[in-house]
């Protein structure tokens, strides 16, 4: 079955816009030209802008349950507080996957990378719940179960010599769980992809990284991890390996064209060269980097060095939202403060390319999605240019990327399947979801975290802060 999006505005190369019809047959774009013959179904594209779907290239869906409640802490104390709060149950994980999908779809995304927190003892149930959520929503999903084999305390530099306490049996158990999940759930044709995804050098042993590389090679999978999110992690890498974290990932064989790396705030110029040579992707999460005081990632330098860059929202308790257009906006204009050379600044057209094609490339899908190209899969978003937040009638991409679009997504398709129509997600009962997110909670502020109280004096000392 085919359909035609008629009279729709699309960006023209290298600048400007044109009005065309777009034909989609069997989930793929088959023609883009003015005045095409109508297929079985016709979608009115007049006064609307069609773009490739963006990729929410890094999030942690279950953090939705802790949204808005963790005090202003740097990452190392923030995560300590997070782990002091009750873990989401598998049933909650299903709902937060649905919620993450809905918020991503309604802010321009058609694909999500979920670095999914796993409950000890319920790992496969958590993965199954997230898979079910994304399948029900119909969004393209890369589920990257978050695995780690060092305790939280290991993520803070000791100020001395690093001592691993990872137990080999635990490492192997976690890798075996991932292998089972791959066998059970990895199904790219259905839009569900599994990704080996160690948390990061701060919480993982060498064996964990090597095991993930091995799984990725054996099953032809992407790789994902956090990299150099904080100054403390930069210090820890030196303590642990005697080199930078990027250099160490290269030694593990972890870096390649299907590897995406969340944050990369503390890259050196040499690290940027390594990532460029490896063709790995930097996932820029500006909101959480601001919220946690992590710093400003050197995105302009990365782009100039030829590193592929995409955008992520990061989890909903370090952002504390899941609006992809907001992440793209802040992640684009933030860097104007880092370089007086305004010719290096990111234009709205470049932002769109990073969010769509950049995201696709980071997942090994640069030839399959990420642009309005005949032959590619129809992962598409239609924006309503009559929406008040996109008026008056000036430059549509400037309005969309620099503005503050609210409810601007009119329609969205994943592989040609319509997931959003008339501003509503048609696959999810959003009214029921709102009730399910509302009812179990109560309005309250977070209680102080005993574990933060235990860790903070050591953190303050190592980071050179005055004693409390
Ligand atoms: Zn993260």
Short mmCIF file of C-alpha atoms and ligand atoms in Angstrom, two decimals:
data_model
loop_
_atom_site.label_atom_id
_atom_site.label_comp_id
_atom_site.label_asym_id
_atom_site.label_seq_id
_atom_site.Cartn_x
_atom_site.Cartn_y
_atom_site.Cartn_z
CA UNK A 1 0.00 0.00 0.00
CA UNK A 2 1.31 3.40 -0.91
CA UNK A 3 0.53 6.97 0.02
CA UNK A 4 1.30 10.43 -1.24
CA UNK A 5 2.10 13.45 0.90
CA UNK A 6 0.86 16.23 -1.32
CA UNK A 7 1.99 19.86 -1.64
CA UNK A 8 4.48 19.67 1.15
CA UNK A 9 7.37 22.03 1.82
CA UNK A 10 10.86 20.48 2.02
CA UNK A 11 14.28 22.11 2.37
CA UNK A 12 16.04 22.60 -0.96
CA UNK A 13 19.81 22.29 -1.42
CA UNK A 14 21.86 24.25 -0.58
CA UNK A 15 19.32 26.76 0.77
CA UNK A 16 15.68 27.67 0.35
CA UNK A 17 12.61 25.49 0.09
CA UNK A 18 10.45 23.82 -2.54
CA UNK A 19 6.93 22.40 -2.63
CA UNK A 20 6.68 18.77 -3.75
CA UNK A 21 4.70 15.55 -3.50
CA UNK A 22 6.35 12.62 -1.75
CA UNK A 23 5.37 9.04 -2.59
CA UNK A 24 5.86 6.22 -0.11
CA UNK A 25 5.40 2.56 -1.10
CA UNK A 26 6.06 -0.42 1.16
CA UNK A 27 7.64 1.79 3.78
CA UNK A 28 10.12 3.45 1.44
CA UNK A 29 10.30 6.82 -0.29
CA UNK A 30 9.79 6.07 -4.00
CA UNK A 31 9.50 9.55 -5.50
CA UNK A 32 9.94 13.22 -4.56
CA UNK A 33 8.77 15.68 -7.21
CA UNK A 34 6.01 18.20 -7.89
CA UNK A 35 2.63 16.96 -9.09
CA UNK A 36 3.08 13.19 -8.72
CA UNK A 37 0.14 10.85 -9.38
CA UNK A 38 -1.91 10.11 -6.26
CA UNK A 39 -1.46 6.74 -4.60
CA UNK A 40 -4.15 4.92 -2.55
CA UNK A 41 -3.95 7.33 0.39
CA UNK A 42 -3.35 11.07 0.17
CA UNK A 43 -2.05 13.19 3.05
CA UNK A 44 -2.49 16.94 2.70
CA UNK A 45 0.92 18.52 3.21
CA UNK A 46 -0.07 22.10 2.48
CA UNK A 47 1.40 24.66 4.89
CA UNK A 48 3.46 21.89 6.44
CA UNK A 49 7.18 21.11 6.50
CA UNK A 50 8.43 17.56 5.95
CA UNK A 51 11.74 16.51 7.51
CA UNK A 52 13.46 13.20 8.15
CA UNK A 53 12.76 11.93 11.68
CA UNK A 54 15.34 12.85 14.29
CA UNK A 55 17.12 10.37 16.55
CA UNK A 56 16.94 10.74 20.33
CA UNK A 57 20.39 9.21 20.46
CA UNK A 58 20.80 8.81 24.22
CA UNK A 59 18.28 8.47 27.02
CA UNK A 60 17.45 6.27 30.02
CA UNK A 61 13.70 5.72 29.90
CA UNK A 62 13.08 4.57 33.47
CA UNK A 63 14.52 7.83 34.81
CA UNK A 64 11.13 9.27 33.92
CA UNK A 65 10.00 8.01 37.34
CA UNK A 66 12.55 10.28 39.05
CA UNK A 67 11.97 13.30 36.84
CA UNK A 68 12.20 16.65 38.54
CA UNK A 69 13.23 15.43 41.96
CA UNK A 70 16.99 15.00 42.29
CA UNK A 71 18.76 18.01 43.87
CA UNK A 72 21.32 20.04 41.90
CA UNK A 73 24.35 17.75 42.11
CA UNK A 74 27.24 16.89 39.81
CA UNK A 75 26.89 13.53 38.04
CA UNK A 76 28.74 11.46 40.66
CA UNK A 77 26.49 12.62 43.52
CA UNK A 78 23.38 12.84 41.32
CA UNK A 79 23.73 9.16 40.37
CA UNK A 80 24.34 8.22 44.00
CA UNK A 81 21.06 9.91 44.88
CA UNK A 82 19.32 8.22 41.95
CA UNK A 83 20.41 4.79 43.15
CA UNK A 84 19.05 5.59 46.60
CA UNK A 85 15.55 5.96 45.14
CA UNK A 86 13.31 2.95 44.45
CA UNK A 87 14.06 1.28 41.10
CA UNK A 88 11.33 1.22 38.48
CA UNK A 89 9.51 -2.10 38.30
CA UNK A 90 9.21 -3.90 34.95
CA UNK A 91 5.60 -2.68 34.71
CA UNK A 92 6.81 0.89 35.30
CA UNK A 93 9.58 0.31 32.74
CA UNK A 94 6.91 -0.48 30.17
CA UNK A 95 5.08 2.77 30.95
CA UNK A 96 8.24 4.90 30.91
CA UNK A 97 9.24 3.39 27.56
CA UNK A 98 5.81 4.36 26.24
CA UNK A 99 6.19 7.86 27.73
CA UNK A 100 9.68 8.27 26.27
CA UNK A 101 8.40 7.16 22.86
CA UNK A 102 5.46 9.58 22.99
CA UNK A 103 7.56 12.57 24.04
CA UNK A 104 10.21 11.76 21.44
CA UNK A 105 7.62 11.39 18.66
CA UNK A 106 5.91 14.67 19.57
CA UNK A 107 9.23 16.54 19.49
CA UNK A 108 10.47 15.39 16.09
CA UNK A 109 12.03 11.99 16.84
CA UNK A 110 11.24 8.69 15.15
CA UNK A 111 14.05 6.68 16.74
CA UNK A 112 15.30 6.36 20.30
CA UNK A 113 18.43 4.90 21.90
CA UNK A 114 17.50 3.73 25.38
CA UNK A 115 20.50 3.08 27.65
CA UNK A 116 18.15 1.10 29.83
CA UNK A 117 18.74 0.77 33.57
CA UNK A 118 18.36 -2.88 34.67
CA UNK A 119 17.19 -4.04 38.07
CA UNK A 120 19.45 -6.71 39.58
CA UNK A 121 17.65 -10.05 39.22
CA UNK A 122 15.07 -8.66 36.79
CA UNK A 123 17.32 -7.79 33.87
CA UNK A 124 15.46 -9.69 31.16
CA UNK A 125 12.06 -8.58 32.47
CA UNK A 126 13.21 -4.96 32.21
CA UNK A 127 14.45 -5.44 28.66
CA UNK A 128 11.24 -7.26 27.69
CA UNK A 129 9.14 -4.44 29.17
CA UNK A 130 11.01 -1.76 27.23
CA UNK A 131 10.83 -3.80 24.01
CA UNK A 132 7.07 -4.16 24.47
CA UNK A 133 6.70 -0.41 25.12
CA UNK A 134 8.59 0.62 22.00
CA UNK A 135 6.87 -2.01 19.87
CA UNK A 136 3.45 -0.89 21.05
CA UNK A 137 4.35 2.74 20.36
CA UNK A 138 5.82 1.85 16.96
CA UNK A 139 8.93 4.02 17.31
CA UNK A 140 12.25 2.65 16.00
CA UNK A 141 14.23 1.63 19.06
CA UNK A 142 17.79 0.76 19.95
CA UNK A 143 17.68 -0.82 23.38
CA UNK A 144 21.08 -0.61 25.00
CA UNK A 145 20.83 -2.37 28.39
CA UNK A 146 23.08 -0.54 30.82
CA UNK A 147 25.57 -2.98 32.34
CA UNK A 148 28.26 -2.34 34.90
CA UNK A 149 30.38 -4.51 37.17
CA UNK A 150 32.06 -2.01 39.48
CA UNK A 151 30.28 -0.37 42.47
CA UNK A 152 29.16 3.27 42.27
CA UNK A 153 31.99 4.38 44.55
CA UNK A 154 34.48 3.21 41.88
CA UNK A 155 33.22 6.03 39.64
CA UNK A 156 34.83 8.70 41.83
CA UNK A 157 38.63 9.00 41.52
CA UNK A 158 40.33 7.64 44.63
CA UNK A 159 43.13 10.17 44.56
CA UNK A 160 45.51 7.20 44.66
CA UNK A 161 45.78 3.89 42.81
CA UNK A 162 42.68 2.38 41.15
CA UNK A 163 41.67 -1.04 42.44
CA UNK A 164 39.10 -3.04 40.51
CA UNK A 165 36.63 -5.00 42.63
CA UNK A 166 34.72 -6.41 39.65
CA UNK A 167 34.06 -10.12 40.00
CA UNK A 168 34.57 -12.10 36.85
CA UNK A 169 31.50 -14.27 37.46
CA UNK A 170 29.26 -11.19 37.69
CA UNK A 171 30.75 -9.77 34.49
CA UNK A 172 30.12 -13.02 32.63
CA UNK A 173 26.57 -13.28 34.03
CA UNK A 174 25.72 -9.82 32.73
CA UNK A 175 27.22 -10.54 29.31
CA UNK A 176 25.23 -13.79 29.18
CA UNK A 177 22.03 -11.86 29.93
CA UNK A 178 22.78 -9.51 27.03
CA UNK A 179 23.41 -12.46 24.75
CA UNK A 180 20.06 -13.98 25.74
CA UNK A 181 18.34 -10.65 25.13
CA UNK A 182 19.93 -10.42 21.67
CA UNK A 183 18.65 -13.88 20.78
CA UNK A 184 15.20 -13.09 22.09
CA UNK A 185 14.57 -9.51 21.02
CA UNK A 186 17.01 -8.25 18.36
CA UNK A 187 14.86 -7.80 15.26
CA UNK A 188 15.96 -4.87 13.07
CA UNK A 189 13.26 -5.51 10.47
CA UNK A 190 10.65 -4.92 13.20
CA UNK A 191 12.46 -1.79 14.41
CA UNK A 192 13.84 -3.34 17.61
CA UNK A 193 17.62 -3.44 17.95
CA UNK A 194 19.77 -4.60 20.85
CA UNK A 195 23.04 -2.82 21.58
CA UNK A 196 25.83 -3.96 23.93
CA UNK A 197 26.29 -0.90 26.14
CA UNK A 198 28.60 -0.84 29.13
CA UNK A 199 27.82 2.14 31.38
CA UNK A 200 31.28 3.65 30.90
CA UNK A 201 34.88 3.39 32.01
CA UNK A 202 33.85 4.73 35.42
CA UNK A 203 31.81 1.63 36.33
CA UNK A 204 33.07 -1.16 34.07
CA UNK A 205 36.01 -3.55 34.07
CA UNK A 206 38.20 -4.22 31.05
CA UNK A 207 36.52 -7.61 30.69
CA UNK A 208 33.12 -5.92 30.39
CA UNK A 209 34.27 -3.74 27.50
CA UNK A 210 36.02 -6.63 25.79
CA UNK A 211 32.94 -8.83 26.18
CA UNK A 212 30.71 -6.16 24.64
CA UNK A 213 33.07 -5.75 21.67
CA UNK A 214 32.96 -9.50 21.20
CA UNK A 215 29.13 -9.56 21.25
CA UNK A 216 28.96 -6.71 18.77
CA UNK A 217 31.25 -8.58 16.36
CA UNK A 218 29.54 -11.92 16.76
CA UNK A 219 26.00 -10.56 16.25
CA UNK A 220 26.75 -7.58 13.99
CA UNK A 221 25.54 -4.95 16.48
CA UNK A 222 26.13 -1.29 17.31
CA UNK A 223 27.99 -0.30 20.48
CA UNK A 224 27.09 2.46 22.91
CA UNK A 225 28.58 3.87 26.12
CA UNK A 226 29.06 7.04 28.15
CA UNK A 227 32.39 8.73 27.50
CA UNK A 228 34.09 11.51 29.47
CA UNK A 229 30.94 13.09 30.80
CA UNK A 230 32.71 14.77 33.73
CA UNK A 231 36.04 16.13 34.87
CA UNK A 232 36.08 13.38 37.50
CA UNK A 233 35.92 10.74 34.76
CA UNK A 234 38.84 12.36 32.97
CA UNK A 235 40.84 12.13 36.22
CA UNK A 236 39.64 8.57 36.82
CA UNK A 237 40.82 7.41 33.37
CA UNK A 238 44.32 8.63 34.11
CA UNK A 239 44.21 6.88 37.48
CA UNK A 240 42.82 3.66 36.03
CA UNK A 241 44.63 3.36 32.69
CA UNK A 242 47.36 6.01 32.60
CA UNK A 243 45.84 7.38 29.39
CA UNK A 244 42.66 9.11 28.30
CA UNK A 245 39.37 7.23 28.28
CA UNK A 246 39.08 7.62 24.48
CA UNK A 247 42.54 6.10 24.00
CA UNK A 248 41.56 3.22 26.26
CA UNK A 249 38.32 2.56 24.34
CA UNK A 250 40.41 2.42 21.18
CA UNK A 251 42.66 -0.17 22.83
CA UNK A 252 39.59 -2.25 23.74
CA UNK A 253 38.58 -2.20 20.05
CA UNK A 254 35.38 -0.45 21.15
CA UNK A 255 35.55 2.43 18.64
CA UNK A 256 34.16 2.01 15.14
CA UNK A 257 31.64 3.50 12.72
CA UNK A 258 28.67 1.97 14.57
CA UNK A 259 29.84 3.12 18.00
CA UNK A 260 28.05 6.06 19.62
CA UNK A 261 29.41 7.80 22.69
CA UNK A 262 27.22 9.83 25.01
CA UNK A 263 28.47 13.23 26.27
CA UNK A 264 32.21 13.50 25.34
CA UNK A 265 32.44 16.75 27.32
CA UNK A 266 36.08 16.31 28.38
CA UNK A 267 37.70 15.20 25.12
CA UNK A 268 41.21 16.42 24.39
CA UNK A 269 42.23 17.44 20.87
CA UNK A 270 43.98 14.08 20.58
CA UNK A 271 40.77 12.26 21.65
CA UNK A 272 38.86 14.12 18.93
CA UNK A 273 41.39 12.90 16.35
CA UNK A 274 40.91 9.34 17.61
CA UNK A 275 37.12 9.56 17.31
CA UNK A 276 37.37 11.10 13.84
CA UNK A 277 39.71 8.36 12.62
CA UNK A 278 37.44 5.67 14.10
CA UNK A 279 34.33 7.34 12.54
CA UNK A 280 32.57 7.01 15.87
CA UNK A 281 29.66 9.26 16.83
CA UNK A 282 29.50 11.82 19.62
CA UNK A 283 26.01 12.06 21.15
CA UNK A 284 25.55 15.57 22.47
CA UNK A 285 23.26 15.86 25.53
CA UNK A 286 23.39 19.58 26.31
CA UNK A 287 20.53 19.73 28.83
CA UNK A 288 21.94 17.11 31.17
CA UNK A 289 25.46 18.55 30.78
CA UNK A 290 24.06 21.87 32.01
CA UNK A 291 21.84 20.37 34.69
CA UNK A 292 24.72 18.35 36.19
CA UNK A 293 27.33 21.06 35.64
CA UNK A 294 29.36 18.63 33.53
CA UNK A 295 30.54 21.30 31.11
CA UNK A 296 30.14 22.23 27.44
CA UNK A 297 31.16 19.49 25.01
CA UNK A 298 33.64 20.65 22.31
CA UNK A 299 31.09 20.13 19.55
CA UNK A 300 32.42 22.78 17.15
CA UNK A 301 35.89 21.25 17.36
CA UNK A 302 34.41 17.79 16.76
CA UNK A 303 32.53 18.99 13.68
CA UNK A 304 35.62 20.72 12.30
CA UNK A 305 37.62 17.51 12.79
CA UNK A 306 34.97 15.55 10.86
CA UNK A 307 33.47 13.71 13.84
CA UNK A 308 29.82 12.71 13.36
CA UNK A 309 27.62 14.35 16.03
CA UNK A 310 24.00 13.64 17.00
CA UNK A 311 21.69 14.81 19.79
CA UNK A 312 20.20 13.12 22.83
CA UNK A 313 17.88 14.17 25.65
CA UNK A 314 19.60 11.91 28.22
CA UNK A 315 17.45 10.47 30.99
CA UNK A 316 14.50 12.37 32.33
CA UNK A 317 15.99 12.82 35.79
CA UNK A 318 19.06 14.72 34.55
CA UNK A 319 17.32 16.91 31.99
CA UNK A 320 14.44 16.81 33.31
CA UNK A 321 12.47 16.55 30.11
CA UNK A 322 12.40 14.53 26.94
CA UNK A 323 11.87 17.20 24.32
CA UNK A 324 14.22 16.48 21.44
CA UNK A 325 13.66 19.83 19.74
CA UNK A 326 14.72 21.54 22.95
CA UNK A 327 17.93 19.47 23.06
CA UNK A 328 18.65 20.34 19.43
CA UNK A 329 18.09 24.05 20.05
CA UNK A 330 20.24 24.32 23.16
CA UNK A 331 22.81 21.92 21.73
CA UNK A 332 23.18 24.12 18.68
CA UNK A 333 23.30 27.65 20.12
CA UNK A 334 25.24 26.75 23.28
CA UNK A 335 28.50 26.61 21.32
CA UNK A 336 28.26 30.18 20.08
CA UNK A 337 29.63 31.10 23.49
CA UNK A 338 32.75 28.97 22.93
CA UNK A 339 34.04 30.47 19.67
CA UNK A 340 34.08 34.11 18.56
CA UNK A 341 34.41 32.86 14.98
CA UNK A 342 30.74 33.01 14.11
CA UNK A 343 31.37 31.29 10.78
CA UNK A 344 31.84 28.08 12.78
CA UNK A 345 28.45 28.33 14.46
CA UNK A 346 25.80 25.69 13.80
CA UNK A 347 23.04 26.75 11.39
CA UNK A 348 19.48 25.38 11.64
CA UNK A 349 20.10 23.38 8.45
CA UNK A 350 23.18 21.81 10.02
CA UNK A 351 21.24 21.08 13.23
CA UNK A 352 18.65 19.14 11.22
CA UNK A 353 21.38 17.17 9.46
CA UNK A 354 23.02 16.30 12.79
CA UNK A 355 19.74 15.32 14.45
CA UNK A 356 18.54 13.14 11.56
CA UNK A 357 21.43 11.88 9.42
CA UNK A 358 23.97 12.23 12.23
CA UNK A 359 21.75 10.13 14.46
CA UNK A 360 21.23 7.54 11.72
CA UNK A 361 24.96 7.25 10.98
CA UNK A 362 25.73 6.65 14.64
CA UNK A 363 23.47 3.59 14.46
CA UNK A 364 24.90 2.27 11.20
CA UNK A 365 21.77 3.41 9.34
CA UNK A 366 23.19 6.31 7.33
CA UNK A 367 22.15 4.61 4.08
CA UNK A 368 18.72 3.54 5.36
CA UNK A 369 17.17 6.59 7.09
CA UNK A 370 18.04 10.17 8.10
CA UNK A 371 17.31 12.14 4.92
CA UNK A 372 14.57 12.75 2.36
CA UNK A 373 16.10 10.48 -0.26
CA UNK A 374 14.39 8.18 -2.74
CA UNK A 375 15.05 4.58 -1.70
CA UNK A 376 15.37 5.31 2.02
CA UNK A 377 12.87 4.11 4.60
CA UNK A 378 10.09 6.57 5.35
CA UNK A 379 10.95 7.71 8.89
CA UNK A 380 9.36 11.13 8.49
CA UNK A 381 7.96 14.02 10.52
CA UNK A 382 5.46 16.58 9.26
CA UNK A 383 5.44 19.95 11.08
CA UNK A 384 2.41 22.25 11.07
CA UNK A 385 3.62 25.65 9.86
CA UNK A 386 0.29 27.23 10.85
CA UNK A 387 1.05 26.45 14.51
CA UNK A 388 1.28 29.71 16.47
CA UNK A 389 4.81 28.90 17.67
CA UNK A 390 5.99 28.61 14.04
CA UNK A 391 4.46 31.91 12.90
CA UNK A 392 4.71 34.39 11.32
CA UNK A 393 5.77 33.05 7.95
CA UNK A 394 9.56 33.43 7.81
CA UNK A 395 12.25 30.74 7.57
CA UNK A 396 10.70 27.37 8.60
CA UNK A 397 13.96 25.78 9.80
CA UNK A 398 14.89 28.89 11.77
CA UNK A 399 11.45 28.87 13.38
CA UNK A 400 11.66 25.16 14.17
CA UNK A 401 15.23 24.97 15.49
CA UNK A 402 15.72 28.37 17.10
CA UNK A 403 12.12 28.89 18.16
CA UNK A 404 10.22 27.17 20.89
CA UNK A 405 7.85 24.93 18.95
CA UNK A 406 4.94 23.62 20.96
CA UNK A 407 2.75 20.83 19.57
CA UNK A 408 4.24 21.49 16.14
CA UNK A 409 4.44 17.83 15.08
CA UNK A 410 1.37 17.12 12.96
CA UNK A 411 2.29 13.62 11.73
CA UNK A 412 5.07 11.09 11.98
CA UNK A 413 5.82 7.82 10.21
CA UNK A 414 8.27 5.05 11.02
CA UNK A 415 9.13 2.87 8.01
CA UNK A 416 6.02 4.25 6.34
CA UNK A 417 3.70 3.38 9.23
CA UNK A 418 1.80 6.36 10.56
CA UNK A 419 2.40 6.76 14.29
CA UNK A 420 1.26 10.38 14.73
CA UNK A 421 -1.74 11.89 12.96
CA UNK A 422 -3.38 15.26 13.67
CA UNK A 423 -0.97 15.90 16.56
CA UNK A 424 -1.99 12.67 18.31
CA UNK A 425 0.07 9.52 18.82
CA UNK A 426 -2.32 6.96 17.36
CA UNK A 427 -0.62 3.86 18.75
CA UNK A 428 -0.74 4.80 22.44
CA UNK A 429 -3.68 5.68 24.67
CA UNK A 430 -2.00 8.82 25.99
CA UNK A 431 -4.90 9.71 28.29
CA UNK A 432 -4.60 6.34 30.02
CA UNK A 433 -0.80 6.69 30.14
CA UNK A 434 -1.16 10.07 31.87
CA UNK A 435 -3.33 8.44 34.54
CA UNK A 436 -0.85 5.59 34.97
CA UNK A 437 2.01 8.04 35.45
CA UNK A 438 -0.07 10.16 37.81
CA UNK A 439 -1.72 7.67 40.12
CA UNK A 440 1.16 5.80 41.80
CA UNK A 441 2.94 9.01 42.82
CA UNK A 442 2.46 11.86 45.24
CA UNK A 443 3.58 15.46 45.28
CA UNK A 444 6.67 15.68 47.42
CA UNK A 445 10.29 16.77 47.41
CA UNK A 446 13.08 14.19 47.57
CA UNK A 447 14.33 13.26 51.03
CA UNK A 448 18.08 13.67 51.63
CA UNK A 449 20.03 10.67 50.36
CA UNK A 450 22.08 8.77 52.96
CA UNK A 451 24.45 7.52 50.28
CA UNK A 452 25.14 11.04 49.02
CA UNK A 453 25.95 12.03 52.60
CA UNK A 454 28.49 9.17 52.70
CA UNK A 455 30.13 10.01 49.35
CA UNK A 456 30.12 13.77 49.30
CA UNK A 457 33.11 14.46 51.56
CA UNK A 458 35.36 12.17 49.49
CA UNK A 459 34.04 13.71 46.26
CA UNK A 460 34.66 17.22 47.57
CA UNK A 461 38.20 16.34 48.60
CA UNK A 462 39.15 14.72 45.27
CA UNK A 463 37.62 17.57 43.28
CA UNK A 464 39.40 20.22 45.34
CA UNK A 465 36.28 21.66 46.97
CA UNK A 466 36.38 23.04 50.50
CA UNK A 467 35.24 20.61 53.26
CA UNK A 468 31.52 20.84 54.10
ZN1 LIG B 1 23.31 8.81 30.12
#
